CSV table of C-alpha atoms in Angstrom, one decimal:
chain,number,residue,atom,x,y,z
A,1,MET,CA,-39.1,5.3,20.9
A,2,VAL,CA,-39.3,2.6,18.0
A,3,ILE,CA,-42.7,0.4,18.2
A,4,ALA,CA,-41.5,-2.8,16.4
A,5,ALA,CA,-44.8,-3.2,14.8
A,6,ASP,CA,-46.3,-2.2,11.2
A,7,SER,CA,-49.5,-2.2,10.4
A,8,ALA,CA,-50.9,-3.1,7.0
A,9,GLY,CA,-53.2,-0.1,5.3
A,10,LEU,CA,-54.9,0.3,2.4
A,11,ALA,CA,-54.3,-1.4,-1.1
A,12,ASP,CA,-52.4,0.4,-3.9
A,13,GLY,CA,-56.2,-0.1,-5.3
A,14,ILE,CA,-56.9,3.0,-3.4
A,15,ALA,CA,-54.0,5.8,-3.2
A,16,PRO,CA,-52.1,5.7,-0.6
A,17,SER,CA,-52.8,8.4,2.1
A,18,PRO,CA,-49.7,8.3,4.5
A,19,SER,CA,-50.0,11.3,7.4
A,20,ALA,CA,-48.3,14.5,7.1
A,21,ALA,CA,-46.3,13.4,10.4
A,22,SER,CA,-45.1,10.4,8.6
A,23,LEU,CA,-44.0,11.9,5.3
A,24,ARG,CA,-42.0,14.7,7.4
A,25,GLY,CA,-40.7,11.9,9.7
A,26,LEU,CA,-39.1,10.2,6.7
A,27,ASP,CA,-37.9,13.8,5.9
A,28,GLY,CA,-36.3,14.1,8.9
A,29,VAL,CA,-34.5,10.5,8.9
A,30,ASN,CA,-33.5,11.1,5.8
A,31,LEU,CA,-31.8,14.4,6.7
A,32,PHE,CA,-30.0,13.1,10.0
A,33,LEU,CA,-28.9,9.8,8.5
A,34,ALA,CA,-26.8,11.9,5.8
A,35,GLY,CA,-25.2,14.1,8.6
A,36,VAL,CA,-24.3,10.9,11.0
A,37,LEU,CA,-23.0,8.7,7.3
A,38,SER,CA,-20.8,11.9,6.5
A,39,GLY,CA,-18.7,11.0,9.5
A,40,PHE,CA,-17.2,8.1,7.3
A,41,GLY,CA,-16.4,7.6,3.6
A,42,PRO,CA,-13.6,10.4,2.9
A,43,TYR,CA,-12.9,11.5,6.0
A,44,VAL,CA,-11.8,8.1,7.4
A,45,ALA,CA,-9.1,7.6,4.4
A,46,THR,CA,-7.8,11.5,5.2
A,47,TYR,CA,-8.1,10.9,8.9
A,48,LEU,CA,-6.0,7.9,8.7
A,49,ALA,CA,-3.8,9.1,6.0
A,50,GLU,CA,-3.0,11.9,8.3
A,51,ARG,CA,-1.9,9.4,11.2
A,52,ASN,CA,1.0,7.6,8.9
A,53,TRP,CA,-1.3,4.6,7.9
A,54,THR,CA,0.1,3.3,4.3
A,55,GLN,CA,-2.3,3.3,1.2
A,56,GLN,CA,-2.8,-0.3,1.6
A,57,SER,CA,-3.5,-0.3,5.2
A,58,ILE,CA,-6.2,2.3,4.6
A,59,GLY,CA,-7.8,0.2,1.6
A,60,PHE,CA,-7.1,-3.0,3.3
A,61,VAL,CA,-10.1,-1.5,6.3
A,62,LEU,CA,-11.9,-0.1,3.9
A,63,THR,CA,-12.4,-2.9,2.1
A,64,ALA,CA,-13.2,-4.9,5.4
A,65,GLY,CA,-15.9,-2.9,6.3
A,66,GLY,CA,-17.0,-3.1,2.6
A,67,PHE,CA,-17.3,-6.9,2.9
A,68,ALA,CA,-19.3,-6.7,5.9
A,69,GLY,CA,-22.0,-4.9,4.4
A,70,LEU,CA,-22.1,-6.7,1.2
A,71,LEU,CA,-22.5,-9.9,3.4
A,72,SER,CA,-25.3,-8.8,5.4
A,73,GLN,CA,-27.5,-7.4,2.0
A,74,LEU,CA,-28.9,-10.5,1.0
A,75,PRO,CA,-30.1,-11.7,4.9
A,76,GLY,CA,-30.8,-8.2,5.4
A,77,GLY,CA,-33.0,-8.0,2.6
A,78,ALA,CA,-35.0,-10.8,3.2
A,79,LEU,CA,-35.6,-10.1,6.5
A,80,LEU,CA,-36.7,-7.0,5.3
A,81,ASP,CA,-39.3,-8.8,3.3
A,82,ALA,CA,-40.7,-10.9,6.1
A,83,ILE,CA,-40.8,-8.3,9.3
A,84,ARG,CA,-43.4,-6.2,10.0
A,85,SER,CA,-40.9,-3.4,11.8
A,86,LYS,CA,-39.2,-1.9,9.2
A,87,ARG,CA,-38.4,1.3,11.8
A,88,MET,CA,-36.8,-0.7,14.3
A,89,ALA,CA,-34.7,-1.7,11.5
A,90,VAL,CA,-33.4,2.0,11.2
A,91,ALA,CA,-33.1,2.6,14.5
A,92,LEU,CA,-31.0,-0.9,15.1
A,93,GLY,CA,-28.4,0.6,12.2
A,94,ALA,CA,-28.5,4.1,13.4
A,95,GLY,CA,-27.2,2.5,16.4
A,96,MET,CA,-24.4,0.3,15.0
A,97,VAL,CA,-23.4,3.5,12.9
A,98,ALA,CA,-22.5,5.8,16.2
A,99,ALA,CA,-20.9,2.7,18.1
A,100,GLY,CA,-18.4,2.5,14.8
A,101,ALA,CA,-17.8,6.5,15.5
A,102,LEU,CA,-17.7,6.4,19.0
A,103,ILE,CA,-15.1,3.4,18.5
A,104,ILE,CA,-12.7,5.5,15.9
A,105,GLU,CA,-12.9,8.4,18.3
A,106,VAL,CA,-11.8,6.6,21.2
A,107,SER,CA,-9.1,4.5,20.0
A,108,PRO,CA,-7.9,4.8,16.1
A,109,SER,CA,-5.8,1.9,16.3
A,110,PHE,CA,-6.0,-0.9,13.4
A,111,PRO,CA,-7.9,-3.7,15.0
A,112,PHE,CA,-10.6,-1.0,17.0
A,113,VAL,CA,-10.7,0.9,13.0
A,114,LEU,CA,-11.0,-2.5,11.7
A,115,ALA,CA,-13.9,-3.3,13.9
A,116,ALA,CA,-15.5,-0.2,13.8
A,117,LEU,CA,-15.3,0.0,9.7
A,118,VAL,CA,-17.0,-3.9,10.0
A,119,LEU,CA,-19.8,-2.4,12.2
A,120,GLN,CA,-20.6,0.3,10.2
A,121,GLY,CA,-20.5,-2.0,7.0
A,122,ILE,CA,-23.2,-4.4,8.5
A,123,THR,CA,-25.5,-1.9,8.7
A,124,GLY,CA,-25.7,-1.4,4.9
A,125,GLY,CA,-27.2,-4.8,5.0
A,126,PHE,CA,-30.5,-3.2,6.4
A,127,LEU,CA,-30.1,0.6,7.0
A,128,GLY,CA,-30.7,1.7,3.1
A,129,LEU,CA,-32.8,-0.7,2.4
A,130,ALA,CA,-35.1,-0.2,5.3
A,131,ILE,CA,-35.6,3.5,4.5
A,132,THR,CA,-36.9,2.6,0.7
A,133,ALA,CA,-38.8,0.1,2.4
A,134,ILE,CA,-40.7,2.2,4.2
A,135,SER,CA,-41.0,4.8,1.9
A,136,LEU,CA,-42.9,2.2,-0.6
A,137,GLY,CA,-45.0,1.2,2.3
A,138,LEU,CA,-46.0,4.8,2.9
A,139,VAL,CA,-46.3,5.8,-0.9
A,140,GLY,CA,-47.0,2.9,-3.2
A,141,ASN,CA,-45.0,2.4,-6.6
A,142,ALA,CA,-47.0,5.0,-8.1
A,143,ALA,CA,-45.6,7.7,-6.1
A,144,LEU,CA,-42.2,6.1,-5.6
A,145,ALA,CA,-40.5,8.0,-7.7
A,146,ASP,CA,-41.3,11.5,-6.7
A,147,ARG,CA,-40.8,10.2,-2.7
A,148,LEU,CA,-37.1,8.5,-3.7
A,149,GLY,CA,-36.1,12.1,-5.1
A,150,ARG,CA,-37.6,14.0,-2.2
A,151,ASN,CA,-35.6,11.1,0.0
A,152,GLN,CA,-32.5,12.4,-2.1
A,153,ARG,CA,-33.0,15.8,-1.5
A,154,PHE,CA,-32.8,15.6,2.1
A,155,ALA,CA,-30.4,13.6,2.4
A,156,SER,CA,-28.0,15.3,0.3
A,157,ALA,CA,-29.1,18.5,2.5
A,158,GLY,CA,-28.3,16.9,5.5
A,159,GLY,CA,-25.1,15.7,4.0
A,160,VAL,CA,-23.9,19.5,3.1
A,161,LEU,CA,-24.7,21.2,6.2
A,162,ALA,CA,-23.2,18.0,8.4
A,163,THR,CA,-19.9,18.1,6.2
A,164,GLY,CA,-19.4,21.4,6.1
A,165,PHE,CA,-19.7,21.5,9.7
A,166,MET,CA,-17.4,18.7,10.2
A,167,GLY,CA,-15.0,20.4,7.9
A,168,PHE,CA,-14.4,23.2,9.9
A,169,ILE,CA,-14.2,21.2,13.1
A,170,ALA,CA,-11.8,18.9,11.4
A,171,TYR,CA,-9.9,22.6,10.4
A,172,PHE,CA,-10.5,24.2,13.7
A,173,LEU,CA,-10.2,21.0,16.3
A,174,SER,CA,-9.3,17.8,14.7
A,175,TYR,CA,-10.6,14.8,12.0
A,176,ARG,CA,-10.8,12.9,15.3
A,177,ALA,CA,-13.6,15.3,16.7
A,178,ILE,CA,-15.6,14.6,13.3
A,179,PHE,CA,-16.8,10.9,14.9
A,180,ILE,CA,-18.3,12.5,17.8
A,181,VAL,CA,-20.4,14.7,16.0
A,182,ALA,CA,-21.4,11.8,14.2
A,183,ALA,CA,-22.6,9.6,17.1
A,184,ALA,CA,-24.4,13.0,18.6
A,185,LEU,CA,-26.7,13.3,15.1
A,186,VAL,CA,-28.1,9.6,16.1
A,187,VAL,CA,-30.6,11.5,18.5
A,188,PRO,CA,-32.2,13.8,16.0
A,189,LEU,CA,-32.4,10.8,13.8
A,190,LEU,CA,-34.3,8.5,16.5
A,191,LEU,CA,-36.5,11.7,17.4
A,192,ALA,CA,-37.5,12.4,13.6
A,193,LEU,CA,-37.9,8.2,13.3
A,194,SER,CA,-40.7,8.1,15.8
A,195,ARG,CA,-42.6,10.6,14.1
A,196,VAL,CA,-43.1,8.2,11.2
A,197,GLN,CA,-46.8,6.4,12.1
A,198,PRO,CA,-46.5,2.2,12.1
A,199,LEU,CA,-50.1,2.7,10.8
A,200,ASP,CA,-49.3,4.2,8.0
A,201,ILE,CA,-46.9,1.8,6.1
A,202,HIS,CA,-48.5,-0.7,4.3
A,203,PHE,CA,-46.8,-4.1,5.0
A,204,GLY,CA,-47.5,-5.7,1.6
A,205,ARG,CA,-47.1,-2.5,-0.2
A,206,ALA,CA,-43.9,-2.3,1.2
A,207,SER,CA,-42.6,-5.8,-0.7
A,208,CYS,CA,-44.4,-4.8,-3.9
A,209,ILE,CA,-47.4,-6.7,-2.8
A,210,PRO,CA,-49.6,-3.8,-2.8
A,211,ASP,CA,-53.3,-5.8,-2.8
A,212,HIS,CA,-52.3,-8.1,0.3
A,213,GLN,CA,-54.5,-7.6,3.7
A,214,GLY,CA,-54.2,-8.5,7.0
A,215,PRO,CA,-51.4,-9.3,9.6
A,216,SER,CA,-50.0,-12.2,7.8
A,217,PRO,CA,-46.7,-11.7,5.7
A,218,PRO,CA,-47.7,-11.7,1.7
A,219,PRO,CA,-47.0,-14.4,-0.3
A,220,ARG,CA,-43.4,-14.3,-2.0
A,221,ALA,CA,-42.1,-15.4,-5.3
A,222,ARG,CA,-39.6,-18.3,-5.3
A,223,LEU,CA,-36.2,-17.6,-4.8
A,224,ARG,CA,-35.0,-18.8,-7.7
A,225,SER,CA,-37.3,-16.5,-10.1
A,226,LEU,CA,-35.6,-13.5,-8.8
A,227,TRP,CA,-32.4,-14.9,-11.3
A,228,LYS,CA,-34.4,-15.5,-14.2
A,229,ILE,CA,-35.3,-11.4,-14.6
A,230,ARG,CA,-32.8,-10.6,-16.9
A,231,GLY,CA,-33.2,-7.0,-16.3
A,232,LEU,CA,-32.2,-7.6,-13.0
A,233,LEU,CA,-29.1,-9.2,-13.3
A,234,ILE,CA,-28.2,-6.9,-16.2
A,235,PHE,CA,-28.4,-3.8,-13.7
A,236,ALA,CA,-26.9,-5.6,-11.3
A,237,GLY,CA,-23.7,-5.9,-13.6
A,238,CYS,CA,-24.1,-2.1,-14.2
A,239,VAL,CA,-24.3,-1.1,-10.7
A,240,PHE,CA,-21.2,-3.5,-10.0
A,241,LEU,CA,-19.0,-1.7,-12.4
A,242,PHE,CA,-20.2,1.8,-11.7
A,243,GLN,CA,-19.1,1.3,-7.9
A,244,LEU,CA,-15.7,-0.4,-8.9
A,245,ALA,CA,-14.8,2.7,-10.7
A,246,ASN,CA,-16.9,5.5,-8.3
A,247,ALA,CA,-16.2,4.1,-5.0
A,248,SER,CA,-12.1,4.9,-4.5
A,249,MET,CA,-12.0,8.0,-6.7
A,250,LEU,CA,-12.4,10.5,-3.6
A,251,PRO,CA,-10.7,8.5,-1.1
A,252,LEU,CA,-7.9,8.5,-3.8
A,253,ALA,CA,-8.0,12.3,-4.1
A,254,GLY,CA,-8.3,12.9,-0.3
A,255,GLU,CA,-5.4,10.8,0.5
A,256,ALA,CA,-3.3,12.7,-2.3
A,257,PHE,CA,-4.0,15.6,-0.6
A,258,ALA,CA,-2.8,14.9,2.9
A,259,TYR,CA,0.2,13.1,2.2
A,260,ASN,CA,1.2,16.3,-0.2
A,261,GLU,CA,0.7,18.1,2.8
A,262,GLU,CA,-1.6,20.0,0.8
A,263,ALA,CA,-2.7,23.6,2.8
A,264,PHE,CA,-6.2,23.6,3.8
A,265,SER,CA,-6.7,19.6,2.8
A,266,SER,CA,-9.6,19.5,5.0
A,267,LEU,CA,-11.6,22.1,3.8
A,268,ILE,CA,-10.6,21.0,0.1
A,269,VAL,CA,-12.4,17.6,1.0
A,270,THR,CA,-15.0,19.1,2.6
A,271,ALA,CA,-16.0,20.9,-0.8
A,272,LEU,CA,-14.9,17.8,-2.6
A,273,ILE,CA,-17.9,16.3,-0.7
A,274,MET,CA,-20.5,19.0,-0.3
A,275,VAL,CA,-20.6,20.2,-4.0
A,276,PRO,CA,-22.0,16.7,-5.1
A,277,GLN,CA,-24.6,16.9,-2.3
A,278,VAL,CA,-25.6,20.4,-3.5
A,279,ILE,CA,-26.3,18.8,-6.8
A,280,VAL,CA,-28.2,16.0,-5.6
A,281,ALA,CA,-30.2,18.0,-3.2
A,282,ILE,CA,-31.2,20.3,-6.4
A,283,MET,CA,-31.6,17.4,-9.1
A,284,ALA,CA,-33.1,14.6,-7.4
A,285,PRO,CA,-36.7,15.5,-7.0
A,286,TRP,CA,-36.5,16.3,-10.6
A,287,ALA,CA,-34.9,13.3,-11.8
A,288,GLY,CA,-37.9,11.5,-9.6
A,289,ARG,CA,-40.2,13.5,-12.3
A,290,ARG,CA,-38.3,12.7,-15.2
A,291,ALA,CA,-38.3,9.3,-14.6
A,292,ASN,CA,-42.2,8.8,-14.8
A,293,THR,CA,-42.2,11.0,-18.3
A,294,TRP,CA,-38.9,10.1,-20.0
A,295,GLY,CA,-38.1,6.6,-18.6
A,296,ARG,CA,-35.6,5.1,-16.3
A,297,ARG,CA,-32.5,4.3,-19.1
A,298,PRO,CA,-32.1,7.7,-20.8
A,299,LEU,CA,-31.6,9.1,-16.9
A,300,LEU,CA,-28.9,6.1,-16.1
A,301,LEU,CA,-26.6,6.7,-19.3
A,302,VAL,CA,-26.8,10.5,-18.0
A,303,GLY,CA,-25.3,8.9,-14.9
A,304,PHE,CA,-22.8,6.8,-16.5
A,305,THR,CA,-21.7,9.5,-19.0
A,306,ALA,CA,-20.8,12.0,-16.0
A,307,LEU,CA,-18.5,9.5,-13.9
A,308,LEU,CA,-16.4,8.5,-17.1
A,309,ILE,CA,-15.6,12.2,-17.9
A,310,ARG,CA,-15.4,13.0,-14.0
A,311,ALA,CA,-12.4,10.6,-13.7
A,312,LEU,CA,-10.9,12.1,-16.6
A,313,VAL,CA,-10.7,15.2,-15.3
A,314,PHE,CA,-9.2,13.8,-11.9
A,315,ALA,CA,-6.9,11.7,-14.1
A,316,SER,CA,-5.4,14.7,-15.9
A,317,THR,CA,-5.3,17.5,-12.7
A,318,THR,CA,-4.5,18.2,-9.3
A,319,ASP,CA,-5.6,21.6,-9.3
A,320,PRO,CA,-7.6,21.7,-6.1
A,321,MET,CA,-10.1,24.1,-7.9
A,322,ILE,CA,-10.6,21.8,-10.9
A,323,LEU,CA,-11.3,19.0,-9.4
A,324,ILE,CA,-13.8,20.8,-7.0
A,325,VAL,CA,-16.2,21.5,-9.9
A,326,ALA,CA,-15.6,18.4,-11.9
A,327,GLN,CA,-17.4,17.1,-8.6
A,328,VAL,CA,-20.6,18.7,-10.0
A,329,LEU,CA,-20.3,15.4,-12.3
A,330,ASP,CA,-20.4,13.5,-9.4
A,331,GLY,CA,-23.6,15.1,-7.8
A,332,VAL,CA,-25.2,14.1,-11.5
A,333,SER,CA,-24.5,10.4,-11.1
A,334,GLY,CA,-24.9,10.0,-7.7
A,335,THR,CA,-28.9,11.8,-8.1
A,336,MET,CA,-29.3,9.4,-11.3
A,337,LEU,CA,-28.3,6.2,-9.2
A,338,GLY,CA,-29.6,7.1,-6.1
A,339,VAL,CA,-33.3,8.2,-7.6
A,340,LEU,CA,-33.7,5.2,-10.0
A,341,THR,CA,-31.8,2.3,-8.1
A,342,ALA,CA,-34.6,1.5,-5.7
A,343,LEU,CA,-37.4,2.6,-8.6
A,344,ILE,CA,-36.1,0.0,-11.1
A,345,VAL,CA,-35.6,-2.7,-8.2
A,346,ALA,CA,-39.4,-2.1,-8.0
A,347,ASP,CA,-40.2,-2.2,-11.6
A,348,LEU,CA,-38.6,-5.4,-11.8
A,349,THR,CA,-40.0,-7.3,-9.3
A,350,ALA,CA,-43.7,-6.0,-9.2
A,351,GLY,CA,-46.0,-8.7,-7.6
A,352,THR,CA,-43.1,-11.1,-6.4
A,353,GLY,CA,-43.1,-9.8,-2.9
A,354,ARG,CA,-39.3,-10.4,-3.1
A,355,PHE,CA,-38.6,-6.5,-3.4
A,356,ASN,CA,-36.1,-6.0,-0.7
A,357,LEU,CA,-34.4,-9.2,-1.3
A,358,ALA,CA,-34.0,-8.2,-4.5
A,359,GLN,CA,-32.4,-4.7,-3.2
A,360,GLY,CA,-30.1,-6.8,-0.9
A,361,PHE,CA,-29.1,-8.4,-4.4
A,362,VAL,CA,-27.9,-5.2,-6.1
A,363,GLY,CA,-26.7,-4.1,-2.7
A,364,THR,CA,-24.1,-7.0,-2.4
A,365,ILE,CA,-23.4,-6.4,-6.2
A,366,SER,CA,-22.5,-3.1,-5.5
A,367,GLY,CA,-21.0,-3.6,-2.3
A,368,VAL,CA,-18.6,-5.7,-3.7
A,369,GLY,CA,-17.7,-3.4,-6.5
A,370,ALA,CA,-17.0,-0.9,-3.9
A,371,SER,CA,-15.0,-3.0,-1.8
A,372,LEU,CA,-12.9,-3.8,-4.7
A,373,SER,CA,-12.4,-0.8,-5.6
A,374,THR,CA,-11.0,1.0,-3.1
A,375,THR,CA,-8.3,-2.1,-2.7
A,376,LEU,CA,-7.4,-2.3,-6.1
A,377,SER,CA,-7.3,1.8,-6.9
A,378,GLY,CA,-5.2,1.8,-3.8
A,379,LEU,CA,-2.8,-0.4,-5.3
A,380,VAL,CA,-2.4,0.9,-8.8
A,381,ALA,CA,-1.8,4.2,-7.5
A,382,GLY,CA,0.4,2.8,-4.6
A,383,ASN,CA,2.8,1.0,-7.4
A,384,LEU,CA,2.0,3.2,-10.3
A,385,GLY,CA,1.2,6.5,-9.2
A,386,ARG,CA,-2.0,8.4,-9.1
A,387,VAL,CA,-2.5,9.0,-13.0
A,388,ALA,CA,-2.4,5.3,-13.6
A,389,GLY,CA,-5.3,4.6,-10.7
A,390,PHE,CA,-7.5,7.5,-12.2
A,391,LEU,CA,-6.9,6.1,-15.6
A,392,GLY,CA,-8.0,2.5,-14.6
A,393,ILE,CA,-10.9,3.9,-13.0
A,394,ALA,CA,-11.7,5.8,-16.4
A,395,ALA,CA,-11.5,2.3,-18.2
A,396,VAL,CA,-13.9,0.8,-15.8
A,397,ALA,CA,-16.2,3.3,-16.2
A,398,LEU,CA,-16.2,3.2,-19.7
A,399,ALA,CA,-17.0,-0.6,-19.6
A,400,ALA,CA,-19.6,0.4,-17.3
A,401,LEU,CA,-21.3,2.7,-19.8
A,402,LEU,CA,-20.9,0.5,-22.6
A,403,LEU,CA,-23.0,-2.6,-20.7
A,404,LEU,CA,-25.7,0.1,-20.1
A,405,TRP,CA,-25.8,1.1,-23.5
A,406,SER,CA,-25.9,-2.1,-25.2
A,407,LEU,CA,-27.7,-4.3,-22.9
A,408,MET,CA,-30.2,-2.6,-20.1
A,409,PRO,CA,-33.6,-2.4,-21.3
A,410,GLU,CA,-36.1,0.6,-20.2
A,411,THR,CA,-38.3,-0.7,-17.0
A,412,HIS,CA,-40.7,1.7,-16.7
A,413,PRO,CA,-43.9,-0.4,-16.1
A,414,SER,CA,-45.5,0.5,-19.8
A,415,ASN,CA,-42.5,-1.2,-21.5
A,416,ARG,CA,-42.7,-4.4,-19.2
A,417,SER,CA,-43.1,-7.2,-21.7
A,418,ASP,CA,-39.6,-6.1,-22.8
A,419,TYR,CA,-37.5,-7.4,-19.7
A,420,LEU,CA,-39.3,-10.1,-18.1
């Protein structure tokens, strides 16, 4: 279904003109991939809590999956800079996610759940990176902000539809059935991927070398040159703290509902997941346009501030309705980080041929933060209570905001001299 060859096209000196079929196919990939992934995350934590797993055990398997993902980020990014077929990477990652979902459904014991989450985590090394590389290869740097906004819109729409459907499945059937649905959604994902034409994906452009022509790999800067880009290192630190605060917030809330035997807990968790996805679907294209007019930094500040306020709300109440409303802030944060991360990395690595490796670097740092988040918050909440867990999250969110405010430069190309 997926041809293992992407061809070089026109350089960015000529406006990229990918076919409508390729652009619609990429829309479908984002839509269905979000559905596949919606079977993991908070649903896994709630499902395991329902089966009387301890907070420590849940934190351990989630952390193991996160570490598997972060260990594969750098090699995955380097591989994507070198290989021509980004579509094959997406197909492989989707198959691995489906396999992980089926393993959890068939045998939800500790060793099998651990193996499934590690398998699913490994896909983080190349699945999301490959979709971004395809986007850049199709439309080029100049149109990347708008394309990333569109990617986020379709991903969020897919997440909303799939999460709503899976929430009703969990309520009327069981949490276990969610993982069958997640695996089944891989089929339409691969069909959408087949519509993305290899000839439309410019090999050099997908690595931030738009002028490269021919079948050979584009020239790339030395590896050590990436570590000299000050803005990239600061941004990675900001993302680390953001994920250290953000990743465990929703799983911690879901576990609390399960342990307290909250009525309609599955529907509450579903609403907590769906609200931010609706906000992202609405806001993402707007954020992509504003990133080109306002710059990147103001939008990042909005997203990081929303994270801090949300953590304080979660610490102050257990009322499901208030928490659901507060998830609007998660949608704001998700929009800003989702649209801007790859865009900022592209700004900072223009002309290096190391775009995907730099994505992998930022993804690794982000994964470390997310993995530590679930374990540390689980330990704090397990020993000191849920309020202490959320207050700790708020403290980390404040540190992230202060780092961003004080050190992170604007990376829009018009301000390039400020960060190189």
